[in-house]
PDB file of C-alpha atoms in Angstrom:
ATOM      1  CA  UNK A   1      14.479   1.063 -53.292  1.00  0.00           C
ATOM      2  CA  UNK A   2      13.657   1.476 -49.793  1.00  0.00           C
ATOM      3  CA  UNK A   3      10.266   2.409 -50.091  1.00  0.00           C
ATOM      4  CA  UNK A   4       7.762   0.356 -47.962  1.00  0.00           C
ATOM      5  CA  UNK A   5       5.317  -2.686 -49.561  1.00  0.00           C
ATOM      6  CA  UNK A   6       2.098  -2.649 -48.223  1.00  0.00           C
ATOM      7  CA  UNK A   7       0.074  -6.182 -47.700  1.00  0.00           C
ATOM      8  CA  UNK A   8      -2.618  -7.098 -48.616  1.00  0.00           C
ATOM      9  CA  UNK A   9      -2.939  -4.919 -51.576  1.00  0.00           C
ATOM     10  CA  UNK A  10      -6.300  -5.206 -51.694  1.00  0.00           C
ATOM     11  CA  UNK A  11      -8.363  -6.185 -48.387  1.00  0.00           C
ATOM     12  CA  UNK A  12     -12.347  -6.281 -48.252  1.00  0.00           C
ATOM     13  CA  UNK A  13     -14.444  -7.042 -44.850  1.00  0.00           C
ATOM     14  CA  UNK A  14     -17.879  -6.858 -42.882  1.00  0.00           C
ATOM     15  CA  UNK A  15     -18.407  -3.896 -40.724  1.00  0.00           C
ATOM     16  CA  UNK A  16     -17.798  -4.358 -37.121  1.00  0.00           C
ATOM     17  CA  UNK A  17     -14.689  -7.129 -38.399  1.00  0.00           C
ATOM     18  CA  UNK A  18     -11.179  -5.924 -37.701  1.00  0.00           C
ATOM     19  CA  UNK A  19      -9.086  -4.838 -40.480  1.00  0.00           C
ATOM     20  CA  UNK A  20      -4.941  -5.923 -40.963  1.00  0.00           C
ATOM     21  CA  UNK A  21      -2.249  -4.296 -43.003  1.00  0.00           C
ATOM     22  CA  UNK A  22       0.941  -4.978 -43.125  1.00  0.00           C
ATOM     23  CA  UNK A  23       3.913  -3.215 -44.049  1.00  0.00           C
ATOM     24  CA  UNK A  24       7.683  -3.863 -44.904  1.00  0.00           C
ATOM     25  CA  UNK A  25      10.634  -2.171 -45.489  1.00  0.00           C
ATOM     26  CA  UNK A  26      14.062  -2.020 -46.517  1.00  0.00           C
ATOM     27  CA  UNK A  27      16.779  -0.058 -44.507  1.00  0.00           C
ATOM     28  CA  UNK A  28      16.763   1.298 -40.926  1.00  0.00           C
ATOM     29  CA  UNK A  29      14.683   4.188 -40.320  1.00  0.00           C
ATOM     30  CA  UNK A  30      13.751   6.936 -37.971  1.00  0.00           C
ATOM     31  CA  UNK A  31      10.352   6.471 -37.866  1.00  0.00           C
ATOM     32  CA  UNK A  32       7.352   5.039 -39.671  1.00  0.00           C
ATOM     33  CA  UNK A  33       4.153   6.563 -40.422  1.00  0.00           C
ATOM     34  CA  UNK A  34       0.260   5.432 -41.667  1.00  0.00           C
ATOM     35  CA  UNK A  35      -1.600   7.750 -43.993  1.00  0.00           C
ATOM     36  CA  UNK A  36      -5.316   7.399 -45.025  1.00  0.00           C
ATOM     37  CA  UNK A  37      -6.596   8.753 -48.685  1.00  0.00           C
ATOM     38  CA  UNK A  38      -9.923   8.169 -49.257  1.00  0.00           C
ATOM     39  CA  UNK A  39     -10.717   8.089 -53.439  1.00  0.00           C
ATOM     40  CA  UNK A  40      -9.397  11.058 -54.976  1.00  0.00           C
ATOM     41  CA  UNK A  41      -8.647  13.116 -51.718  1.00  0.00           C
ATOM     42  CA  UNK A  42      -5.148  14.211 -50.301  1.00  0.00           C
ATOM     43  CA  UNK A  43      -3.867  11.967 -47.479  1.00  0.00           C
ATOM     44  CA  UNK A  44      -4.606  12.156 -44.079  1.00  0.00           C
ATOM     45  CA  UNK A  45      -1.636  11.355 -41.185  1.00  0.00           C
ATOM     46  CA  UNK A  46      -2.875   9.004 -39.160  1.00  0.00           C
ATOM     47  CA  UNK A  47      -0.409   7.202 -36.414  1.00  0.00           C
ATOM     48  CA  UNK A  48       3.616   8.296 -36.266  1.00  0.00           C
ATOM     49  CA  UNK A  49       5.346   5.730 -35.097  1.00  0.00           C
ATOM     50  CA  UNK A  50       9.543   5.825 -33.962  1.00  0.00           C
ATOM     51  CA  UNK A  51      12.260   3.274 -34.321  1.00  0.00           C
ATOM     52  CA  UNK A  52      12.567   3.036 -30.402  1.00  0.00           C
ATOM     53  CA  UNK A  53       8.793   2.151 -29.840  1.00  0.00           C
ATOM     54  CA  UNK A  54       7.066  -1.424 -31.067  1.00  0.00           C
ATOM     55  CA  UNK A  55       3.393  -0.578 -30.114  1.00  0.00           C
ATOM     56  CA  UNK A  56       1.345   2.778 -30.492  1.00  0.00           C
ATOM     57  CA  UNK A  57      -2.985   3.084 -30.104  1.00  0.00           C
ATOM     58  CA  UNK A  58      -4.558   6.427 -31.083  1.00  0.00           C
ATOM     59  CA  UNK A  59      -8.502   5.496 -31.037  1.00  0.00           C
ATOM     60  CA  UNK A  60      -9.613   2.215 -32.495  1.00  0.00           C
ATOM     61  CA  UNK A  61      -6.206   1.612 -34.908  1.00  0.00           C
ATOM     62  CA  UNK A  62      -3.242  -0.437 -32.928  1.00  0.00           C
ATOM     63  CA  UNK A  63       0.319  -0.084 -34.950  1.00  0.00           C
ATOM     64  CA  UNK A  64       3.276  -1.893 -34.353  1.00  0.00           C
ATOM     65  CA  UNK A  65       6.946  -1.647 -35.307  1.00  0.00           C
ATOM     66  CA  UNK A  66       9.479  -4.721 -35.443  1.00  0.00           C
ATOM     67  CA  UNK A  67      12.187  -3.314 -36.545  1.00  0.00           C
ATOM     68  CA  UNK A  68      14.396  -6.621 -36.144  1.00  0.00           C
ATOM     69  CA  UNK A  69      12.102  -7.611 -38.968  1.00  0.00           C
ATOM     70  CA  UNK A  70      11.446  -4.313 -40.660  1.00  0.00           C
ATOM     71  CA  UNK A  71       7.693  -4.334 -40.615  1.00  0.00           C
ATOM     72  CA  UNK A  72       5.066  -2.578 -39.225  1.00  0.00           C
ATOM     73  CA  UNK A  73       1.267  -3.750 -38.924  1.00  0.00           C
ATOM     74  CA  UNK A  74      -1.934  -1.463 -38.149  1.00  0.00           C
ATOM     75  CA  UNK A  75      -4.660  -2.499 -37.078  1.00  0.00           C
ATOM     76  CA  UNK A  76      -8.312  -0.957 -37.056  1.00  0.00           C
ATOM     77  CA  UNK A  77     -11.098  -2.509 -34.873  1.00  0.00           C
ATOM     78  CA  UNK A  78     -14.333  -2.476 -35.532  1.00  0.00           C
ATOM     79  CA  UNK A  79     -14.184  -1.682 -38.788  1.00  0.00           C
ATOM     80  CA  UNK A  80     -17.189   0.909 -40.272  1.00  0.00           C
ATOM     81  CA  UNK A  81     -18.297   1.746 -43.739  1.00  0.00           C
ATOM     82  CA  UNK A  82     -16.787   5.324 -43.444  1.00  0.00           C
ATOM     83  CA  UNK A  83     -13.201   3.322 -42.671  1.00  0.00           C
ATOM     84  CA  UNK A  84     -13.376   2.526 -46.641  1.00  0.00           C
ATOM     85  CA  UNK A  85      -9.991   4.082 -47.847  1.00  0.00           C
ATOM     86  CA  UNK A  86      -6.835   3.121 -49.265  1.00  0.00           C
ATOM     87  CA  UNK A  87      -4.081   3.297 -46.330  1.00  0.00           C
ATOM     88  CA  UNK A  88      -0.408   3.814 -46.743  1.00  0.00           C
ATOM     89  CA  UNK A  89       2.531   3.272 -44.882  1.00  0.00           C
ATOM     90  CA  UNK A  90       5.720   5.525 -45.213  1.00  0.00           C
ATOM     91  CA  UNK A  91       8.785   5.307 -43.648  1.00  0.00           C
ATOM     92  CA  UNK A  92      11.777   8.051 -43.008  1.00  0.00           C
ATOM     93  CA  UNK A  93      15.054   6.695 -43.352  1.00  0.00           C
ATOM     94  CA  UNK A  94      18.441   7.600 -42.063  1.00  0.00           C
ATOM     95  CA  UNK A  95      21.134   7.961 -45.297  1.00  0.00           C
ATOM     96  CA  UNK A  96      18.517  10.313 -47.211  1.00  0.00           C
ATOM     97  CA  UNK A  97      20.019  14.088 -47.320  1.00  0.00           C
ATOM     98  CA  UNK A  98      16.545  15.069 -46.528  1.00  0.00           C
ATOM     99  CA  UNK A  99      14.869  12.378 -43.922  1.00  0.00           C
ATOM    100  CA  UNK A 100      11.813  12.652 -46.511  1.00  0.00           C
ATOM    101  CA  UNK A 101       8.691  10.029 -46.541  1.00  0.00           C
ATOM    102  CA  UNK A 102       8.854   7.382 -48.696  1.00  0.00           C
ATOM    103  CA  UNK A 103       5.438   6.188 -49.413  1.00  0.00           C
ATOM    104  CA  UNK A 104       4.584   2.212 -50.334  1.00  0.00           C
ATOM    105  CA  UNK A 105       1.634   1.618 -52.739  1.00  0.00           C
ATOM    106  CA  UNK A 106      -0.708   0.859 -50.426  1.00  0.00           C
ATOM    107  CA  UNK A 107      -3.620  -1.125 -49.674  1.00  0.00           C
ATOM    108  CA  UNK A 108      -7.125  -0.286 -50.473  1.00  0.00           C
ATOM    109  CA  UNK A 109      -9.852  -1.513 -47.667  1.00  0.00           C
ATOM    110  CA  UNK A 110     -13.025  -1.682 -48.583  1.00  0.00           C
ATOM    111  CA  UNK A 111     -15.883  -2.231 -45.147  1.00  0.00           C
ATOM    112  CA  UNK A 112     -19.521  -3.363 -46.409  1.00  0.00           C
ATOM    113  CA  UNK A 113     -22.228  -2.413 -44.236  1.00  0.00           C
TER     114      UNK A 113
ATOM    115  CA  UNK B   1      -9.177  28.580 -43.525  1.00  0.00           C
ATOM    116  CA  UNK B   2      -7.020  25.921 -42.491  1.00  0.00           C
ATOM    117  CA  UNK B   3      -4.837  23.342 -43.700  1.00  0.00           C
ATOM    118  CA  UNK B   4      -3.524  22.893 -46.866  1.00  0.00           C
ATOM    119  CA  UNK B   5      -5.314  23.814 -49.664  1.00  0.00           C
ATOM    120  CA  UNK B   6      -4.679  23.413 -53.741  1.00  0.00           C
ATOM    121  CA  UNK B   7      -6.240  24.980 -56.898  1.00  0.00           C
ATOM    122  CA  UNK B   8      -7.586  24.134 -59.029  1.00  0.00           C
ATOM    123  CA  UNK B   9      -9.138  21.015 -58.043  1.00  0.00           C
ATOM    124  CA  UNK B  10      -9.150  19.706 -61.379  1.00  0.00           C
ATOM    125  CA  UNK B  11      -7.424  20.526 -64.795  1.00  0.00           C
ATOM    126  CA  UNK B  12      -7.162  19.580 -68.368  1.00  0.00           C
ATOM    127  CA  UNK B  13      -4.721  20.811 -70.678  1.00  0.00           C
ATOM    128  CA  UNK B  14      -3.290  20.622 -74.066  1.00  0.00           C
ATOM    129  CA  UNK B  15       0.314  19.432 -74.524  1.00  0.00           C
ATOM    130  CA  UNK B  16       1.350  22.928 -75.759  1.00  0.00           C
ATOM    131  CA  UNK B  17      -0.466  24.801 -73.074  1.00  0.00           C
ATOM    132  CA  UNK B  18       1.072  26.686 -70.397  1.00  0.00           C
ATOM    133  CA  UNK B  19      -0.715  26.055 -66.898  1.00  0.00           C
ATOM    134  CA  UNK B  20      -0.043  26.619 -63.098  1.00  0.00           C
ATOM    135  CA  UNK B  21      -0.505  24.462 -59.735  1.00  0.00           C
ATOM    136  CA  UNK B  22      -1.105  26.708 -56.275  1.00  0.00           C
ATOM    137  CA  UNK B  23      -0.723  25.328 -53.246  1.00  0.00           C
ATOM    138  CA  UNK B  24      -1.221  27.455 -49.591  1.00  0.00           C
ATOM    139  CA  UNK B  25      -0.764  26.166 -46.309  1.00  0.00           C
ATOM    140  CA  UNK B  26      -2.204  28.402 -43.133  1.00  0.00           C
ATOM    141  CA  UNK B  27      -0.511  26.148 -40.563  1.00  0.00           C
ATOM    142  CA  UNK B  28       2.677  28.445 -40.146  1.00  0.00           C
ATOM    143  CA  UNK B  29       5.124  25.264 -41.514  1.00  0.00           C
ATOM    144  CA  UNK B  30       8.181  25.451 -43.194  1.00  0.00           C
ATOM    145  CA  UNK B  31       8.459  22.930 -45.510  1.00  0.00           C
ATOM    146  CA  UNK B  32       6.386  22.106 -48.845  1.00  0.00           C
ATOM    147  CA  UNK B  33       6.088  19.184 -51.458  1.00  0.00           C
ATOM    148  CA  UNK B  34       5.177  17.894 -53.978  1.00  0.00           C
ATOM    149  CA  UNK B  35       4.446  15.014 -54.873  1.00  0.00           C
ATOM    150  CA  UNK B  36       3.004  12.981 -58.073  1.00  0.00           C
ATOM    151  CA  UNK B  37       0.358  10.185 -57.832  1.00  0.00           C
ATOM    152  CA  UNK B  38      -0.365   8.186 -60.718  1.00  0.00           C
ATOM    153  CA  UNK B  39      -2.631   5.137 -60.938  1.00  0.00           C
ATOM    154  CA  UNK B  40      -0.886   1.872 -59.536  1.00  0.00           C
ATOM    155  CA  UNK B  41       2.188   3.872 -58.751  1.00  0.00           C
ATOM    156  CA  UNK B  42       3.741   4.789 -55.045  1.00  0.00           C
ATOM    157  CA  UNK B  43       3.337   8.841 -54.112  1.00  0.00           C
ATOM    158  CA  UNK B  44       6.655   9.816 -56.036  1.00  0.00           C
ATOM    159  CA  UNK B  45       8.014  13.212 -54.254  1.00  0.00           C
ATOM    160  CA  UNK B  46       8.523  15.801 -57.208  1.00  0.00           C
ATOM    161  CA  UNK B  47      10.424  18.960 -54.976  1.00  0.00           C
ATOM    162  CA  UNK B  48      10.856  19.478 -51.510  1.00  0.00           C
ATOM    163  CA  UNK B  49      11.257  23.075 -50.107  1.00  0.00           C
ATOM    164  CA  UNK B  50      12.973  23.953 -46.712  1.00  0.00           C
ATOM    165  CA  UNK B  51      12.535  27.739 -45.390  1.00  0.00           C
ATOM    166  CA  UNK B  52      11.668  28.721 -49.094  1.00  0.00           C
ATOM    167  CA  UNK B  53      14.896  26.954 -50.346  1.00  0.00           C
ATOM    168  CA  UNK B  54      14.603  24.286 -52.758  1.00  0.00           C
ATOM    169  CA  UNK B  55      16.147  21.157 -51.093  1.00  0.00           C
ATOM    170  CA  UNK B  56      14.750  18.368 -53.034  1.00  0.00           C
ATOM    171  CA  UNK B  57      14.381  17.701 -56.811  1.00  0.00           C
ATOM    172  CA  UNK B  58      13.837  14.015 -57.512  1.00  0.00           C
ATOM    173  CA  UNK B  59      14.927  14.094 -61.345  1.00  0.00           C
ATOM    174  CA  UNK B  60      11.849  15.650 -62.658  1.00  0.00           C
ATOM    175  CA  UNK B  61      11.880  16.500 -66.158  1.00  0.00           C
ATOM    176  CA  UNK B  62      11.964  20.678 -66.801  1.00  0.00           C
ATOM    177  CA  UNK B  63       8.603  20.819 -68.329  1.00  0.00           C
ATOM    178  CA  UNK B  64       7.956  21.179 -64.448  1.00  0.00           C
ATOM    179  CA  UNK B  65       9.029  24.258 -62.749  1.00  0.00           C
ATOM    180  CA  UNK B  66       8.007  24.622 -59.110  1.00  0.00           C
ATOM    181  CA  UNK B  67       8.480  28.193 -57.440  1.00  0.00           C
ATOM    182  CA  UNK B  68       8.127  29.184 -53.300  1.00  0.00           C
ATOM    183  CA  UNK B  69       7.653  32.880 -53.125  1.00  0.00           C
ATOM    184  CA  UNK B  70       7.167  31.992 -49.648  1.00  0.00           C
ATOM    185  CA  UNK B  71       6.892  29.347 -46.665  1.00  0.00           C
ATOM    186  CA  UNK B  72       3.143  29.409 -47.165  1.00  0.00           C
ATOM    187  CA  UNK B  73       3.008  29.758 -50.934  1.00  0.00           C
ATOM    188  CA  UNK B  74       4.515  27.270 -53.706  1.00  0.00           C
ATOM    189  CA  UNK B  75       3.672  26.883 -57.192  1.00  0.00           C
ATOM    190  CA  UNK B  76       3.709  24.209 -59.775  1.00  0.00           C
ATOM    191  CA  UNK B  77       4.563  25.841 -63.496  1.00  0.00           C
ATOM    192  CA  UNK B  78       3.307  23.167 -66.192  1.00  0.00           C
ATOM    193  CA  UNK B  79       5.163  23.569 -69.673  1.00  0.00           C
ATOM    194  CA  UNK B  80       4.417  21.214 -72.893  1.00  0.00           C
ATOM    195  CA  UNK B  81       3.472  18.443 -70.909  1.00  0.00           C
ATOM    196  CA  UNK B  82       2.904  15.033 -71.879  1.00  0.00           C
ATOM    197  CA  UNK B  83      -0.016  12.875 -72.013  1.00  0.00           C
ATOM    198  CA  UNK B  84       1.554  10.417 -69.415  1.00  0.00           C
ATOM    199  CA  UNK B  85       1.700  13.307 -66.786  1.00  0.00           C
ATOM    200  CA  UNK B  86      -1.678  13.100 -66.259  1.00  0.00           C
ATOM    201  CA  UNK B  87      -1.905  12.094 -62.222  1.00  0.00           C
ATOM    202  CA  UNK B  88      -3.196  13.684 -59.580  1.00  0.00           C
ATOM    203  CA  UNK B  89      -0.718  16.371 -58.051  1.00  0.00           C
ATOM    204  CA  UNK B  90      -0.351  16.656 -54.654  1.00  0.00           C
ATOM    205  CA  UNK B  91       1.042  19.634 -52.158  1.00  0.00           C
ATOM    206  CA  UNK B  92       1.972  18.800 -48.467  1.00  0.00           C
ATOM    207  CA  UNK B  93       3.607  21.141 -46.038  1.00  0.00           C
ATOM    208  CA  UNK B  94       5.503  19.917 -42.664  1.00  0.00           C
ATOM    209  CA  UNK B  95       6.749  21.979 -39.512  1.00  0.00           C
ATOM    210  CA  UNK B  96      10.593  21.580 -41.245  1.00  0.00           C
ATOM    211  CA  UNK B  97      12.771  19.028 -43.162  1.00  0.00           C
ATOM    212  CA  UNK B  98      15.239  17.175 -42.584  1.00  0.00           C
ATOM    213  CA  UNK B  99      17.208  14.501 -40.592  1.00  0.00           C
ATOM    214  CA  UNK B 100      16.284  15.610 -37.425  1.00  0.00           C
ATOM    215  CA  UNK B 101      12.248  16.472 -37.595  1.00  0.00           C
ATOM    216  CA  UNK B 102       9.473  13.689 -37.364  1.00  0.00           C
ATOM    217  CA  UNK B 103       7.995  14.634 -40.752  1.00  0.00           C
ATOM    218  CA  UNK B 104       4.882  14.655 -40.304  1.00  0.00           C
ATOM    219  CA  UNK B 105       3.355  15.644 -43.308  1.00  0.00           C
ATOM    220  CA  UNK B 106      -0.172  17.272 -44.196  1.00  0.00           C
ATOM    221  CA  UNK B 107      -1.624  17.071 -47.548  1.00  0.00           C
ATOM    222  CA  UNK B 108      -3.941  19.717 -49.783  1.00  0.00           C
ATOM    223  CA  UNK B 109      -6.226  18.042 -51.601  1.00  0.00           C
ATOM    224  CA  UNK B 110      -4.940  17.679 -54.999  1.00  0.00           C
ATOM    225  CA  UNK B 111      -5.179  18.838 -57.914  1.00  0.00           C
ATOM    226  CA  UNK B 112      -6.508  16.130 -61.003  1.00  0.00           C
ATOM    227  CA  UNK B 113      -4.564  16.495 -64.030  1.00  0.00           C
ATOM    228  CA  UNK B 114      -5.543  15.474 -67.448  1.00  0.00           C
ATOM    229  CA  UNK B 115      -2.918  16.237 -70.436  1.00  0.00           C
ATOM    230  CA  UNK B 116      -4.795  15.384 -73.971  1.00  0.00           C
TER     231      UNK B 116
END
């Protein structure tokens, strides 16, 4: 499978504390995205990251991309309440007749106030 | 309205029933998904459709029939379904797909289906 595994699975912090995921994958891609879904709720594109780039910011969420080591991390500083989702990495692959996303289970944050 | 949106928001169904998924995006893409999400499961992809063309069907069983009148419209048909189905269904739509677009996908909503 090449989908991507998500790490920690489950990850709970203070508000105002920074916030970690990880993300591996399998086979080389094109590029690798985060997705938010809050409970229930369609996902949400977040950060697009390519295979020739190892460090992206958009607002307070930092990804990287090792693709030597076929992971990606994203980070979100200064975490807030309303940051409480489940976040998902997905990568797009080259070999696929389509270049689709292939989604990784995820990890669900959960920021107390 | 903008976006992508889905309807109905939530649905239960008998196994013999027959039922449809809508899904309409306003963003002017040409690509649409779907995809299945089922509790402690990855997003599975269901169909993918290119320019109204169906380019993508990830071995789903018939008693799902998806239809794309058009780039903006596509339709899940639900047939004797089983109690497992029950997930929550969800419709993206991106600019094209393919090897050589970024992919970027948006999502509807979903739709919350429960098969008794």
């Amino acid at each position: 499978s090449q989908q991507g595994e998500e790490d920690p699975q489950a990850l709970s912090i203070q508000e105002g504390e920074n916030a970690t995921m990880n993300c591996s994958y399998k086979t080389s891609i094109n590029n690798l995205q985060w997705y938010r879904q809050n409970s229930g709720r369609g996902l949400v594109h977040l950060i697009l990251i390519r295979s020739n780039e190892r460090e992206k910011h958009s607002g307070r969420l930092r990804v990287t991309l090792d693709t030597s080591k076929k992971s990606s991390s994203l980070l979100i500083t200064a975490s807030r309440a309303a940051d409480t989702a489940s976040y998902f990495c997905a990568t797009v692959y080259y070999g696929g007749s389509q270049g689709n996303l292939i989604f990784g289970k995820g990890t669900k944050l959960s920021v107390k106030p | 309205e903008t976006g992508v949106t889905q309807t109905p928001r939530h649905l239960v169904m008998g196994m013999t029933n027959k039922k449809s998924l809508k899904c309409e995006q306003h963003l002017g893409h040409n690509a649409m998904y779907w995809y299945k999400q089922s509790a402690k499961k990855p997003l599975e992809l269901m169909f993918v459709y290119n320019f109204k063309e169906q380019t993508e069907n990830n071995s789903v069983p018939s008693r799902f029939s998806p239809e794309c009148p058009n780039s903006s419209h596509l339709f899940l048909h639900l047939h004797t379904l089983q109690p497992e189905d029950s997930a929550l269904y969800l419709c993206a739509s991106s600019r094209t797909s393919g090897r050589s677009s970024y992919n970027e996908q948006f999502f509807g909503p979903g739709t919350r289906l429960t098969v008794l």
